PDB file of N, CA, C and O in Angstrom:
ATOM      1  N   MET A 677     116.546  85.280 101.215  1.00  0.00           N
ATOM      2  CA  MET A 677     117.524  85.146 100.162  1.00  0.00           C
ATOM      3  C   MET A 677     118.905  85.034 100.808  1.00  0.00           C
ATOM      4  O   MET A 677     119.096  85.445 101.949  1.00  0.00           O
ATOM      5  N   GLN A 678     119.858  84.514 100.092  1.00  0.00           N
ATOM      6  CA  GLN A 678     121.184  84.278 100.652  1.00  0.00           C
ATOM      7  C   GLN A 678     121.908  85.559 101.052  1.00  0.00           C
ATOM      8  O   GLN A 678     122.765  85.539 101.927  1.00  0.00           O
ATOM      9  N   ASP A 679     121.563  86.683 100.427  1.00  0.00           N
ATOM     10  CA  ASP A 679     122.247  87.943 100.752  1.00  0.00           C
ATOM     11  C   ASP A 679     121.578  88.699 101.905  1.00  0.00           C
ATOM     12  O   ASP A 679     121.925  89.823 102.198  1.00  0.00           O
ATOM     13  N   GLY A 680     120.603  88.078 102.562  1.00  0.00           N
ATOM     14  CA  GLY A 680     119.937  88.708 103.702  1.00  0.00           C
ATOM     15  C   GLY A 680     118.735  89.557 103.340  1.00  0.00           C
ATOM     16  O   GLY A 680     118.089  90.126 104.214  1.00  0.00           O
ATOM     17  N   THR A 681     118.424  89.662 102.051  1.00  0.00           N
ATOM     18  CA  THR A 681     117.261  90.447 101.648  1.00  0.00           C
ATOM     19  C   THR A 681     115.993  89.602 101.719  1.00  0.00           C
ATOM     20  O   THR A 681     116.050  88.372 101.788  1.00  0.00           O
ATOM     21  N   ILE A 682     114.856  90.282 101.703  1.00  0.00           N
ATOM     22  CA  ILE A 682     113.545  89.634 101.730  1.00  0.00           C
ATOM     23  C   ILE A 682     112.783  90.092 100.501  1.00  0.00           C
ATOM     24  O   ILE A 682     112.677  91.297 100.238  1.00  0.00           O
ATOM     25  N   ALA A 683     112.250  89.147  99.739  1.00  0.00           N
ATOM     26  CA  ALA A 683     111.451  89.466  98.549  1.00  0.00           C
ATOM     27  C   ALA A 683     109.968  89.340  98.906  1.00  0.00           C
ATOM     28  O   ALA A 683     109.537  88.341  99.467  1.00  0.00           O
ATOM     29  N   LEU A 684     109.197  90.373  98.591  1.00  0.00           N
ATOM     30  CA  LEU A 684     107.766  90.390  98.855  1.00  0.00           C
ATOM     31  C   LEU A 684     107.009  90.421  97.530  1.00  0.00           C
ATOM     32  O   LEU A 684     107.318  91.234  96.660  1.00  0.00           O
ATOM     33  N   MET A 685     106.021  89.558  97.372  1.00  0.00           N
ATOM     34  CA  MET A 685     105.158  89.578  96.187  1.00  0.00           C
ATOM     35  C   MET A 685     103.972  90.478  96.522  1.00  0.00           C
ATOM     36  O   MET A 685     103.260  90.238  97.501  1.00  0.00           O
ATOM     37  N   VAL A 686     103.783  91.524  95.738  1.00  0.00           N
ATOM     38  CA  VAL A 686     102.737  92.508  95.999  1.00  0.00           C
ATOM     39  C   VAL A 686     101.791  92.545  94.809  1.00  0.00           C
ATOM     40  O   VAL A 686     102.230  92.635  93.663  1.00  0.00           O
ATOM     41  N   HIS A 687     100.493  92.475  95.089  1.00  0.00           N
ATOM     42  CA  HIS A 687      99.485  92.587  94.040  1.00  0.00           C
ATOM     43  C   HIS A 687      98.849  93.968  94.134  1.00  0.00           C
ATOM     44  O   HIS A 687      98.320  94.344  95.179  1.00  0.00           O
ATOM     45  N   VAL A 688      98.935  94.717  93.063  1.00  0.00           N
ATOM     46  CA  VAL A 688      98.351  96.055  93.014  1.00  0.00           C
ATOM     47  C   VAL A 688      96.871  95.910  92.693  1.00  0.00           C
ATOM     48  O   VAL A 688      96.496  95.191  91.773  1.00  0.00           O
ATOM     49  N   VAL A 689      96.032  96.595  93.470  1.00  0.00           N
ATOM     50  CA  VAL A 689      94.592  96.564  93.241  1.00  0.00           C
ATOM     51  C   VAL A 689      94.103  97.964  92.904  1.00  0.00           C
ATOM     52  O   VAL A 689      94.748  98.954  93.215  1.00  0.00           O
ATOM     53  N   PHE A 690      92.975  98.039  92.258  1.00  0.00           N
ATOM     54  CA  PHE A 690      92.379  99.318  91.877  1.00  0.00           C
ATOM     55  C   PHE A 690      90.904  99.276  92.266  1.00  0.00           C
ATOM     56  O   PHE A 690      90.033  99.010  91.443  1.00  0.00           O
ATOM     57  N   PRO A 691      90.605  99.503  93.565  1.00  0.00           N
ATOM     58  CA  PRO A 691      89.234  99.320  94.054  1.00  0.00           C
ATOM     59  C   PRO A 691      88.206 100.227  93.383  1.00  0.00           C
ATOM     60  O   PRO A 691      87.049  99.844  93.261  1.00  0.00           O
ATOM     61  N   TYR A 692      88.590 101.401  92.932  1.00  0.00           N
ATOM     62  CA  TYR A 692      87.628 102.315  92.322  1.00  0.00           C
ATOM     63  C   TYR A 692      87.093 101.789  90.996  1.00  0.00           C
ATOM     64  O   TYR A 692      86.031 102.165  90.555  1.00  0.00           O
ATOM     65  N   LYS A 693      87.866 100.915  90.357  1.00  0.00           N
ATOM     66  CA  LYS A 693      87.432 100.296  89.106  1.00  0.00           C
ATOM     67  C   LYS A 693      86.993  98.856  89.334  1.00  0.00           C
ATOM     68  O   LYS A 693      86.642  98.161  88.392  1.00  0.00           O
ATOM     69  N   GLY A 694      87.061  98.373  90.586  1.00  0.00           N
ATOM     70  CA  GLY A 694      86.673  97.011  90.889  1.00  0.00           C
ATOM     71  C   GLY A 694      87.646  95.972  90.363  1.00  0.00           C
ATOM     72  O   GLY A 694      87.264  94.839  90.102  1.00  0.00           O
ATOM     73  N   VAL A 695      88.909  96.341  90.220  1.00  0.00           N
ATOM     74  CA  VAL A 695      89.927  95.424  89.704  1.00  0.00           C
ATOM     75  C   VAL A 695      90.733  94.909  90.890  1.00  0.00           C
ATOM     76  O   VAL A 695      91.342  95.681  91.624  1.00  0.00           O
ATOM     77  N   SER A 696      90.738  93.589  91.084  1.00  0.00           N
ATOM     78  CA  SER A 696      91.426  93.026  92.237  1.00  0.00           C
ATOM     79  C   SER A 696      92.895  92.730  91.967  1.00  0.00           C
ATOM     80  O   SER A 696      93.657  92.476  92.881  1.00  0.00           O
ATOM     81  N   LYS A 697      93.319  92.727  90.708  1.00  0.00           N
ATOM     82  CA  LYS A 697      94.739  92.568  90.408  1.00  0.00           C
ATOM     83  C   LYS A 697      95.064  93.326  89.126  1.00  0.00           C
ATOM     84  O   LYS A 697      94.760  92.880  88.037  1.00  0.00           O
ATOM     85  N   VAL A 698      95.663  94.488  89.285  1.00  0.00           N
ATOM     86  CA  VAL A 698      96.092  95.255  88.129  1.00  0.00           C
ATOM     87  C   VAL A 698      97.378  94.631  87.592  1.00  0.00           C
ATOM     88  O   VAL A 698      97.516  94.382  86.410  1.00  0.00           O
ATOM     89  N   TYR A 699      98.327  94.393  88.485  1.00  0.00           N
ATOM     90  CA  TYR A 699      99.557  93.675  88.140  1.00  0.00           C
ATOM     91  C   TYR A 699     100.219  93.233  89.436  1.00  0.00           C
ATOM     92  O   TYR A 699      99.853  93.682  90.520  1.00  0.00           O
ATOM     93  N   ALA A 700     101.179  92.337  89.322  1.00  0.00           N
ATOM     94  CA  ALA A 700     101.942  91.886  90.479  1.00  0.00           C
ATOM     95  C   ALA A 700     103.370  92.404  90.338  1.00  0.00           C
ATOM     96  O   ALA A 700     103.874  92.542  89.229  1.00  0.00           O
ATOM     97  N   HIS A 701     103.979  92.699  91.471  1.00  0.00           N
ATOM     98  CA  HIS A 701     105.380  93.089  91.428  1.00  0.00           C
ATOM     99  C   HIS A 701     106.104  92.527  92.641  1.00  0.00           C
ATOM    100  O   HIS A 701     105.492  92.132  93.624  1.00  0.00           O
ATOM    101  N   GLU A 702     107.422  92.448  92.517  1.00  0.00           N
ATOM    102  CA  GLU A 702     108.268  91.937  93.585  1.00  0.00           C
ATOM    103  C   GLU A 702     109.051  93.104  94.170  1.00  0.00           C
ATOM    104  O   GLU A 702     109.752  93.808  93.450  1.00  0.00           O
ATOM    105  N   VAL A 703     108.898  93.301  95.473  1.00  0.00           N
ATOM    106  CA  VAL A 703     109.637  94.337  96.190  1.00  0.00           C
ATOM    107  C   VAL A 703     110.680  93.628  97.047  1.00  0.00           C
ATOM    108  O   VAL A 703     110.348  92.695  97.778  1.00  0.00           O
ATOM    109  N   VAL A 704     111.927  94.069  96.950  1.00  0.00           N
ATOM    110  CA  VAL A 704     113.000  93.465  97.741  1.00  0.00           C
ATOM    111  C   VAL A 704     113.488  94.507  98.752  1.00  0.00           C
ATOM    112  O   VAL A 704     113.753  95.660  98.392  1.00  0.00           O
ATOM    113  N   VAL A 705     113.564  94.079 100.026  1.00  0.00           N
ATOM    114  CA  VAL A 705     114.041  94.947 101.108  1.00  0.00           C
ATOM    115  C   VAL A 705     115.118  94.220 101.897  1.00  0.00           C
ATOM    116  O   VAL A 705     115.235  92.999 101.830  1.00  0.00           O
ATOM    117  N   ARG A 706     115.893  94.995 102.650  1.00  0.00           N
ATOM    118  CA  ARG A 706     116.942  94.429 103.501  1.00  0.00           C
ATOM    119  C   ARG A 706     116.691  94.901 104.930  1.00  0.00           C
ATOM    120  O   ARG A 706     116.655  96.109 105.193  1.00  0.00           O
ATOM    121  N   PRO A 707     116.523  93.969 105.880  1.00  0.00           N
ATOM    122  CA  PRO A 707     116.396  94.369 107.285  1.00  0.00           C
ATOM    123  C   PRO A 707     117.707  94.989 107.779  1.00  0.00           C
ATOM    124  O   PRO A 707     118.791  94.517 107.442  1.00  0.00           O
ATOM    125  N   LEU A 708     117.595  96.054 108.557  1.00  0.00           N
ATOM    126  CA  LEU A 708     118.774  96.733 109.102  1.00  0.00           C
ATOM    127  C   LEU A 708     118.949  96.389 110.577  1.00  0.00           C
ATOM    128  O   LEU A 708     117.985  96.019 111.257  1.00  0.00           O
ATOM    129  N   GLU A 709     120.138  96.522 111.067  1.00  0.00           N
ATOM    130  CA  GLU A 709     120.430  96.191 112.461  1.00  0.00           C
ATOM    131  C   GLU A 709     119.663  97.067 113.451  1.00  0.00           C
ATOM    132  O   GLU A 709     119.384  96.645 114.560  1.00  0.00           O
ATOM    133  N   ASN A 710     119.301  98.285 113.040  1.00  0.00           N
ATOM    134  CA  ASN A 710     118.587  99.196 113.935  1.00  0.00           C
ATOM    135  C   ASN A 710     117.079  98.964 113.933  1.00  0.00           C
ATOM    136  O   ASN A 710     116.320  99.726 114.516  1.00  0.00           O
ATOM    137  N   GLY A 711     116.610  97.896 113.251  1.00  0.00           N
ATOM    138  CA  GLY A 711     115.185  97.586 113.209  1.00  0.00           C
ATOM    139  C   GLY A 711     114.474  98.146 111.994  1.00  0.00           C
ATOM    140  O   GLY A 711     113.316  97.810 111.742  1.00  0.00           O
ATOM    141  N   GLY A 712     115.144  98.997 111.235  1.00  0.00           N
ATOM    142  CA  GLY A 712     114.543  99.558 110.025  1.00  0.00           C
ATOM    143  C   GLY A 712     114.707  98.615 108.851  1.00  0.00           C
ATOM    144  O   GLY A 712     115.216  97.504 108.981  1.00  0.00           O
ATOM    145  N   ILE A 713     114.250  99.080 107.697  1.00  0.00           N
ATOM    146  CA  ILE A 713     114.436  98.319 106.472  1.00  0.00           C
ATOM    147  C   ILE A 713     114.990  99.235 105.398  1.00  0.00           C
ATOM    148  O   ILE A 713     114.776 100.442 105.428  1.00  0.00           O
ATOM    149  N   GLN A 714     115.699  98.656 104.453  1.00  0.00           N
ATOM    150  CA  GLN A 714     116.261  99.401 103.332  1.00  0.00           C
ATOM    151  C   GLN A 714     115.636  98.881 102.050  1.00  0.00           C
ATOM    152  O   GLN A 714     115.612  97.675 101.806  1.00  0.00           O
ATOM    153  N   TYR A 715     115.115  99.789 101.243  1.00  0.00           N
ATOM    154  CA  TYR A 715     114.571  99.435  99.934  1.00  0.00           C
ATOM    155  C   TYR A 715     115.721  99.003  99.032  1.00  0.00           C
ATOM    156  O   TYR A 715     116.746  99.664  98.966  1.00  0.00           O
ATOM    157  N   VAL A 716     115.540  97.878  98.307  1.00  0.00           N
ATOM    158  CA  VAL A 716     116.574  97.397  97.395  1.00  0.00           C
ATOM    159  C   VAL A 716     116.105  97.499  95.950  1.00  0.00           C
ATOM    160  O   VAL A 716     116.793  98.067  95.108  1.00  0.00           O
ATOM    161  N   SER A 717     114.922  96.945  95.651  1.00  0.00           N
ATOM    162  CA  SER A 717     114.457  96.981  94.259  1.00  0.00           C
ATOM    163  C   SER A 717     112.960  96.718  94.177  1.00  0.00           C
ATOM    164  O   SER A 717     112.326  96.308  95.147  1.00  0.00           O
ATOM    165  N   ASN A 718     112.432  96.970  92.994  1.00  0.00           N
ATOM    166  CA  ASN A 718     111.019  96.762  92.707  1.00  0.00           C
ATOM    167  C   ASN A 718     110.904  96.458  91.221  1.00  0.00           C
ATOM    168  O   ASN A 718     111.451  97.187  90.410  1.00  0.00           O
ATOM    169  N   ARG A 719     110.221  95.371  90.860  1.00  0.00           N
ATOM    170  CA  ARG A 719     110.057  95.057  89.445  1.00  0.00           C
ATOM    171  C   ARG A 719     108.676  94.457  89.212  1.00  0.00           C
ATOM    172  O   ARG A 719     108.175  93.694  90.038  1.00  0.00           O
ATOM    173  N   ILE A 720     108.066  94.826  88.110  1.00  0.00           N
ATOM    174  CA  ILE A 720     106.794  94.232  87.705  1.00  0.00           C
ATOM    175  C   ILE A 720     107.073  92.826  87.220  1.00  0.00           C
ATOM    176  O   ILE A 720     108.036  92.588  86.485  1.00  0.00           O
ATOM    177  N   ILE A 721     106.246  91.894  87.623  1.00  0.00           N
ATOM    178  CA  ILE A 721     106.376  90.509  87.185  1.00  0.00           C
ATOM    179  C   ILE A 721     105.538  90.351  85.919  1.00  0.00           C
ATOM    180  O   ILE A 721     104.313  90.474  85.964  1.00  0.00           O
ATOM    181  N   PRO A 722     106.183  90.109  84.783  1.00  0.00           N
ATOM    182  CA  PRO A 722     105.443  89.995  83.523  1.00  0.00           C
ATOM    183  C   PRO A 722     104.437  88.841  83.564  1.00  0.00           C
ATOM    184  O   PRO A 722     104.735  87.764  84.068  1.00  0.00           O
ATOM    185  N   SER A 723     103.233  89.109  83.066  1.00  0.00           N
ATOM    186  CA  SER A 723     102.197  88.083  83.034  1.00  0.00           C
ATOM    187  C   SER A 723     101.119  88.488  82.039  1.00  0.00           C
ATOM    188  O   SER A 723     100.792  89.669  81.905  1.00  0.00           O
ATOM    189  N   GLU A 724     100.553  87.495  81.377  1.00  0.00           N
ATOM    190  CA  GLU A 724      99.416  87.762  80.483  1.00  0.00           C
ATOM    191  C   GLU A 724      98.194  88.197  81.282  1.00  0.00           C
ATOM    192  O   GLU A 724      97.268  88.792  80.727  1.00  0.00           O
ATOM    193  N   ASP A 725      98.173  87.894  82.587  1.00  0.00           N
ATOM    194  CA  ASP A 725      97.037  88.245  83.431  1.00  0.00           C
ATOM    195  C   ASP A 725      97.087  89.684  83.938  1.00  0.00           C
ATOM    196  O   ASP A 725      96.154  90.142  84.592  1.00  0.00           O
ATOM    197  N   ASN A 726      98.192  90.385  83.698  1.00  0.00           N
ATOM    198  CA  ASN A 726      98.298  91.761  84.168  1.00  0.00           C
ATOM    199  C   ASN A 726      97.226  92.618  83.510  1.00  0.00           C
ATOM    200  O   ASN A 726      96.950  92.487  82.324  1.00  0.00           O
ATOM    201  N   GLY A 727      96.665  93.497  84.323  1.00  0.00           N
ATOM    202  CA  GLY A 727      95.617  94.365  83.810  1.00  0.00           C
ATOM    203  C   GLY A 727      96.169  95.563  83.075  1.00  0.00           C
ATOM    204  O   GLY A 727      96.285  95.575  81.858  1.00  0.00           O
ATOM    205  N   VAL A 728      96.566  96.570  83.817  1.00  0.00           N
ATOM    206  CA  VAL A 728      96.979  97.840  83.232  1.00  0.00           C
ATOM    207  C   VAL A 728      98.360  98.202  83.753  1.00  0.00           C
ATOM    208  O   VAL A 728      98.500  98.985  84.678  1.00  0.00           O
ATOM    209  N   GLU A 729      99.403  97.618  83.175  1.00  0.00           N
ATOM    210  CA  GLU A 729     100.764  97.905  83.643  1.00  0.00           C
ATOM    211  C   GLU A 729     101.130  99.371  83.457  1.00  0.00           C
ATOM    212  O   GLU A 729     101.969  99.895  84.172  1.00  0.00           O
ATOM    213  N   THR A 730     100.523 100.041  82.502  1.00  0.00           N
ATOM    214  CA  THR A 730     100.850 101.449  82.268  1.00  0.00           C
ATOM    215  C   THR A 730     100.419 102.326  83.427  1.00  0.00           C
ATOM    216  O   THR A 730     100.796 103.486  83.495  1.00  0.00           O
ATOM    217  N   TRP A 731      99.643 101.781  84.346  1.00  0.00           N
ATOM    218  CA  TRP A 731      99.221 102.522  85.532  1.00  0.00           C
ATOM    219  C   TRP A 731     100.404 102.727  86.472  1.00  0.00           C
ATOM    220  O   TRP A 731     100.422 103.637  87.279  1.00  0.00           O
ATOM    221  N   HIS A 732     101.441 101.900  86.329  1.00  0.00           N
ATOM    222  CA  HIS A 732     102.636 101.957  87.170  1.00  0.00           C
ATOM    223  C   HIS A 732     103.506 103.148  86.783  1.00  0.00           C
ATOM    224  O   HIS A 732     103.707 103.431  85.609  1.00  0.00           O
ATOM    225  N   THR A 733     104.016 103.857  87.782  1.00  0.00           N
ATOM    226  CA  THR A 733     104.972 104.932  87.555  1.00  0.00           C
ATOM    227  C   THR A 733     106.292 104.516  88.175  1.00  0.00           C
ATOM    228  O   THR A 733     106.355 104.270  89.376  1.00  0.00           O
ATOM    229  N   PRO A 734     107.355 104.398  87.376  1.00  0.00           N
ATOM    230  CA  PRO A 734     108.643 103.963  87.928  1.00  0.00           C
ATOM    231  C   PRO A 734     109.167 104.932  88.982  1.00  0.00           C
ATOM    232  O   PRO A 734     108.867 106.125  88.953  1.00  0.00           O
ATOM    233  N   ARG A 735     109.951 104.401  89.893  1.00  0.00           N
ATOM    234  CA  ARG A 735     110.592 105.210  90.935  1.00  0.00           C
ATOM    235  C   ARG A 735     111.528 106.214  90.276  1.00  0.00           C
ATOM    236  O   ARG A 735     112.206 105.910  89.295  1.00  0.00           O
ATOM    237  N   LEU A 736     111.591 107.437  90.826  1.00  0.00           N
ATOM    238  CA  LEU A 736     112.480 108.461  90.288  1.00  0.00           C
ATOM    239  C   LEU A 736     113.931 108.130  90.602  1.00  0.00           C
ATOM    240  O   LEU A 736     114.243 107.626  91.679  1.00  0.00           O
ATOM    241  N   THR A 737     114.815 108.433  89.674  1.00  0.00           N
ATOM    242  CA  THR A 737     116.243 108.326  89.968  1.00  0.00           C
ATOM    243  C   THR A 737     116.601 109.466  90.925  1.00  0.00           C
ATOM    244  O   THR A 737     115.875 110.466  91.038  1.00  0.00           O
ATOM    245  N   ALA A 738     117.737 109.342  91.603  1.00  0.00           N
ATOM    246  CA  ALA A 738     118.180 110.404  92.511  1.00  0.00           C
ATOM    247  C   ALA A 738     118.354 111.722  91.761  1.00  0.00           C
ATOM    248  O   ALA A 738     117.991 112.789  92.260  1.00  0.00           O
ATOM    249  N   GLU A 739     118.876 111.641  90.549  1.00  0.00           N
ATOM    250  CA  GLU A 739     119.090 112.855  89.759  1.00  0.00           C
ATOM    251  C   GLU A 739     117.763 113.534  89.416  1.00  0.00           C
ATOM    252  O   GLU A 739     117.621 114.756  89.536  1.00  0.00           O
ATOM    253  N   LYS A 740     116.773 112.738  88.986  1.00  0.00           N
ATOM    254  CA  LYS A 740     115.466 113.305  88.626  1.00  0.00           C
ATOM    255  C   LYS A 740     114.773 113.885  89.856  1.00  0.00           C
ATOM    256  O   LYS A 740     114.166 114.948  89.805  1.00  0.00           O
ATOM    257  N   TRP A 741     114.872 113.172  91.015  1.00  0.00           N
ATOM    258  CA  TRP A 741     114.259 113.664  92.248  1.00  0.00           C
ATOM    259  C   TRP A 741     114.856 115.014  92.624  1.00  0.00           C
ATOM    260  O   TRP A 741     114.138 115.957  92.942  1.00  0.00           O
ATOM    261  N   ASN A 742     116.185 115.126  92.559  1.00  0.00           N
ATOM    262  CA  ASN A 742     116.841 116.395  92.882  1.00  0.00           C
ATOM    263  C   ASN A 742     116.433 117.494  91.917  1.00  0.00           C
ATOM    264  O   ASN A 742     116.222 118.642  92.317  1.00  0.00           O
ATOM    265  N   GLU A 743     116.310 117.148  90.648  1.00  0.00           N
ATOM    266  CA  GLU A 743     115.889 118.128  89.646  1.00  0.00           C
ATOM    267  C   GLU A 743     114.494 118.663  89.969  1.00  0.00           C
ATOM    268  O   GLU A 743     114.238 119.861  89.874  1.00  0.00           O
ATOM    269  N   LEU A 744     113.594 117.773  90.383  1.00  0.00           N
ATOM    270  CA  LEU A 744     112.210 118.172  90.641  1.00  0.00           C
ATOM    271  C   LEU A 744     112.001 118.804  92.013  1.00  0.00           C
ATOM    272  O   LEU A 744     111.197 119.725  92.162  1.00  0.00           O
ATOM    273  N   TYR A 745     112.704 118.308  93.053  1.00  0.00           N
ATOM    274  CA  TYR A 745     112.364 118.674  94.427  1.00  0.00           C
ATOM    275  C   TYR A 745     113.458 119.307  95.253  1.00  0.00           C
ATOM    276  O   TYR A 745     113.249 119.609  96.411  1.00  0.00           O
ATOM    277  N   ARG A 746     114.648 119.544  94.716  1.00  0.00           N
ATOM    278  CA  ARG A 746     115.751 120.026  95.552  1.00  0.00           C
ATOM    279  C   ARG A 746     115.464 121.361  96.207  1.00  0.00           C
ATOM    280  O   ARG A 746     116.034 121.664  97.258  1.00  0.00           O
ATOM    281  N   ASN A 747     114.595 122.164  95.652  1.00  0.00           N
ATOM    282  CA  ASN A 747     114.304 123.475  96.231  1.00  0.00           C
ATOM    283  C   ASN A 747     113.045 123.479  97.097  1.00  0.00           C
ATOM    284  O   ASN A 747     112.642 124.522  97.576  1.00  0.00           O
ATOM    285  N   GLU A 748     112.434 122.305  97.291  1.00  0.00           N
ATOM    286  CA  GLU A 748     111.236 122.208  98.110  1.00  0.00           C
ATOM    287  C   GLU A 748     111.587 122.332  99.581  1.00  0.00           C
ATOM    288  O   GLU A 748     112.590 121.795 100.041  1.00  0.00           O
ATOM    289  N   VAL A 749     110.757 123.020 100.323  1.00  0.00           N
ATOM    290  CA  VAL A 749     110.952 123.149 101.768  1.00  0.00           C
ATOM    291  C   VAL A 749     109.960 122.236 102.460  1.00  0.00           C
ATOM    292  O   VAL A 749     108.753 122.310 102.209  1.00  0.00           O
ATOM    293  N   ILE A 750     110.448 121.347 103.319  1.00  0.00           N
ATOM    294  CA  ILE A 750     109.576 120.441 104.069  1.00  0.00           C
ATOM    295  C   ILE A 750     109.036 121.193 105.255  1.00  0.00           C
ATOM    296  O   ILE A 750     109.786 121.765 106.039  1.00  0.00           O
ATOM    297  N   LYS A 751     107.714 121.195 105.395  1.00  0.00           N
ATOM    298  CA  LYS A 751     107.083 121.934 106.505  1.00  0.00           C
ATOM    299  C   LYS A 751     106.607 120.998 107.579  1.00  0.00           C
ATOM    300  O   LYS A 751     106.285 119.909 107.400  1.00  0.00           O
TER     301      LYS A 751
END
């Protein structure tokens, strides 16, 4: 993309139910100078072929993450 990001098309599968495409989504990342990557966005691509979109759980906002995990100790 012109802003230096990379868009990846990802197909979610559910092997335990034998479903090869539950839904598709686009993940956008930005390569960093240190060799790492930075997450930019993630969106479900609407389609009549999508299986079970309700299986998707949206990413937590920073506020919600802090509310749920701020007192957790990483071991």
